[in-house]
């Protein structure tokens, strides 16, 4: 057997870990403690954006504080399926914000609830996989003469293509939205549609690092008549994941994004309102170290936001910055991992065993329970 230098072996092992995306731990809490951007990391949460990865990232996940759970399973040698229940996504937050300021009082009380997120994946051959995903959210209020409802379908078609050590993850999005608002004397129904594309590459740099460039574009037309509303988003991101050793991970990334919204009421004789929001930029840095069964994480995020509101007769401009740090703690037992985000008030004030604290006094602000099922 030929002799292999220990340093070369460590570098090759680290690169294999990066390419397979089977990181030391992988959960939504892990992402949150390493800067909050899933696309900047190789992590099990990637399958929600890129459904073709369902086989490679098979796992079971229970989010104790966020109240959702699910499982992704490899089936046979080529198939993979996943089902997650009650899991919210960023699109639902945007939709809820729109509903809260539109239509009748009953309509404004709607808050679409996530029902399911289902994924199916197929490996066509070595280095080529396809995946499809569907999310559904719904809410309804019925008070006899008054009724309001909202439903949202989010469909995804994904592709994962590999050539040597390089990878390309791609997803096409299609959104379908149905709105209904009925009160005394009026009955309004409206449909909304949206579509988008998400691309992310994976390029190794040497034997200990990998580069993750990505771009995401989305456009949607959503409005409750007589209001017309258009949304367009563009996100560019670039990150480096570095593993100087198999138990050490460093992450450095940057995100630049733009969000443009225009709202107009047809026939009112007034010009519409335009909202432009730029993320210029967000810089993310994080580190993860494993010592035995213990995982320690530290993440930081700095962002600069410029917002412009152009309405009838006036233009408002706002600028803001923010800086957030988070500390994470994980415990690993074989393929089972418990991930937690440390409560900042606990770190600052200590525990509150007697009397409690108005800010809370627990050790962890969020917890993920994850079991890896990677094939």
Coordinates of C-alpha atoms in Angstrom, one line a residue, residues 135-312:
X135 CA -45.6 23.8 -1.0
X136 CA -49.1 24.6 0.0
X137 CA -50.4 27.2 2.4
X138 CA -54.0 28.2 3.2
X139 CA -56.3 30.2 5.5
X140 CA -60.0 31.0 5.5
X141 CA -62.5 33.1 7.6
X142 CA -66.2 32.6 7.2
X143 CA -68.8 34.6 9.1
X144 CA -71.9 34.0 7.1
X145 CA -72.4 37.2 5.0
X146 CA -68.6 37.8 5.2
X147 CA -65.9 35.4 3.9
X148 CA -62.2 35.8 3.1
X149 CA -59.6 33.2 2.0
X150 CA -56.1 32.8 0.6
X151 CA -54.3 29.8 -0.9
X152 CA -50.8 29.6 -2.2
X153 CA -49.1 26.9 -4.3
X154 CA -45.4 27.0 -4.8
X155 CA -44.0 24.5 -7.3
X156 CA -40.3 23.8 -8.0
X157 CA -38.4 21.9 -10.6
X158 CA -34.8 21.2 -9.7
X159 CA -31.6 20.0 -11.5
X160 CA -28.3 18.9 -10.0
X161 CA -25.5 18.5 -12.5
X162 CA -21.9 17.3 -11.6
X163 CA -18.8 17.3 -13.7
X164 CA -15.7 16.1 -11.9
X165 CA -15.5 18.0 -8.6
X166 CA -17.8 20.8 -9.9
X167 CA -21.5 21.0 -9.2
X168 CA -24.4 23.1 -10.5
X169 CA -27.7 23.3 -8.5
X170 CA -30.6 24.9 -10.4
X171 CA -34.3 25.4 -9.6
X172 CA -37.3 26.9 -11.5
X173 CA -40.1 28.3 -9.4
X174 CA -43.8 28.8 -10.2
X175 CA -46.2 30.4 -7.7
X176 CA -50.0 30.4 -7.9
X177 CA -52.0 32.5 -5.5
X178 CA -55.8 32.7 -5.0
X179 CA -57.5 35.5 -3.1
X180 CA -61.2 35.9 -2.1
X181 CA -62.8 38.7 -0.2
X182 CA -66.5 38.9 0.3
X183 CA -68.4 41.4 2.5
X184 CA -71.8 43.1 2.3
X185 CA -72.4 44.2 -1.3
X186 CA -69.0 43.2 -2.7
X187 CA -67.4 39.9 -3.8
X188 CA -63.8 40.1 -5.0
X189 CA -61.8 37.2 -6.4
X190 CA -58.2 37.5 -7.7
X191 CA -55.4 35.3 -8.9
X192 CA -51.7 35.9 -8.6
X193 CA -48.8 34.3 -10.4
X194 CA -45.1 34.3 -10.1
X195 CA -42.0 32.6 -11.4
X196 CA -38.3 32.6 -10.8
X197 CA -34.9 30.9 -11.2
X198 CA -32.2 30.0 -8.7
X199 CA -28.7 28.9 -9.7
X200 CA -25.8 27.9 -7.5
X201 CA -22.4 26.6 -8.4
X202 CA -19.9 24.6 -6.3
X203 CA -16.2 25.0 -7.3
X204 CA -13.4 23.5 -5.3
X205 CA -10.4 25.9 -4.6
X206 CA -7.4 23.7 -3.8
X207 CA -8.0 20.8 -1.5
X208 CA -9.5 22.5 1.6
X209 CA -12.0 25.1 0.3
X210 CA -15.0 25.4 -2.0
X211 CA -16.6 28.5 -3.6
X212 CA -20.4 28.9 -3.8
X213 CA -21.5 31.6 -6.2
X214 CA -25.3 31.9 -6.7
X215 CA -28.0 34.1 -8.3
X216 CA -31.7 34.1 -7.7
X217 CA -34.3 36.1 -9.7
X218 CA -38.1 36.2 -9.0
X219 CA -41.1 38.1 -10.4
X220 CA -44.7 38.0 -9.1
X221 CA -48.0 39.8 -9.9
X222 CA -50.1 39.7 -6.8
X223 CA -53.0 42.0 -6.1
X224 CA -56.6 42.1 -4.8
X225 CA -58.7 44.0 -7.3
X226 CA -58.8 46.9 -7.9
X227 CA -55.3 47.0 -6.6
X228 CA -52.4 45.9 -8.9
X229 CA -49.1 44.9 -7.3
X230 CA -45.9 43.7 -8.9
X231 CA -42.8 42.4 -7.1
X232 CA -39.4 41.7 -8.5
X233 CA -36.3 40.4 -6.7
X234 CA -32.7 39.8 -7.6
X235 CA -30.1 38.2 -5.2
X236 CA -26.4 37.7 -5.9
X237 CA -24.3 35.8 -3.4
X238 CA -20.7 34.5 -3.1
X239 CA -19.2 32.5 -0.3
X240 CA -16.2 30.4 0.5
X241 CA -16.4 27.4 2.8
X242 CA -13.0 26.4 4.1
X243 CA -12.0 23.2 6.0
X244 CA -8.4 23.3 7.2
X245 CA -9.3 20.1 9.0
X246 CA -12.3 17.7 8.8
X247 CA -13.6 19.0 12.2
X248 CA -13.1 22.8 11.5
X249 CA -15.2 24.9 9.1
X250 CA -14.8 28.6 8.2
X251 CA -17.4 30.5 6.2
X252 CA -17.1 34.0 4.6
X253 CA -19.8 35.3 2.3
X254 CA -21.3 38.4 0.8
X255 CA -24.9 39.0 -0.4
X256 CA -26.2 41.8 -2.6
X257 CA -29.9 42.0 -3.3
X258 CA -32.6 44.3 -4.7
X259 CA -36.4 44.2 -4.1
X260 CA -38.7 46.3 -6.2
X261 CA -42.5 46.6 -5.5
X262 CA -45.0 48.7 -7.4
X263 CA -48.6 49.2 -6.3
X264 CA -51.4 50.9 -8.2
X265 CA -55.1 51.2 -8.0
X266 CA -56.6 51.2 -11.4
X267 CA -59.1 54.0 -12.2
X268 CA -58.3 56.2 -9.2
X269 CA -56.5 58.8 -11.3
X270 CA -53.4 58.7 -9.0
X271 CA -50.0 57.5 -9.7
X272 CA -49.0 54.3 -7.9
X273 CA -46.5 53.7 -5.1
X274 CA -43.1 52.2 -5.7
X275 CA -40.9 50.7 -3.0
X276 CA -37.2 50.0 -3.8
X277 CA -35.1 48.2 -1.3
X278 CA -31.4 47.4 -1.7
X279 CA -29.2 45.2 0.4
X280 CA -25.8 46.8 -0.2
X281 CA -24.4 44.4 1.0
X282 CA -24.7 41.8 3.7
X283 CA -21.4 40.3 4.9
X284 CA -21.5 37.0 6.7
X285 CA -18.7 35.3 8.6
X286 CA -18.8 32.2 10.8
X287 CA -16.9 29.3 12.2
X288 CA -17.6 25.8 13.4
X289 CA -15.4 23.5 15.5
X290 CA -16.0 20.0 16.6
X291 CA -14.3 18.7 19.8
X292 CA -15.4 15.1 20.4
X293 CA -19.2 15.1 20.4
X294 CA -19.4 18.8 21.0
X295 CA -19.9 21.4 18.2
X296 CA -19.2 25.1 18.8
X297 CA -20.3 27.8 16.4
X298 CA -20.0 31.5 16.1
X299 CA -21.5 33.6 13.4
X300 CA -21.7 37.3 12.5
X301 CA -23.7 39.3 10.0
X302 CA -23.4 43.0 9.0
X303 CA -25.8 44.5 6.5
X304 CA -26.5 47.9 5.0
X305 CA -30.0 48.6 3.7
X306 CA -31.2 51.5 1.5
X307 CA -34.9 51.9 1.0
X308 CA -36.8 54.3 -1.2
X309 CA -40.6 54.9 -1.2
X310 CA -41.9 56.8 -4.2
X311 CA -45.6 57.8 -3.8
X312 CA -48.0 60.4 -5.1

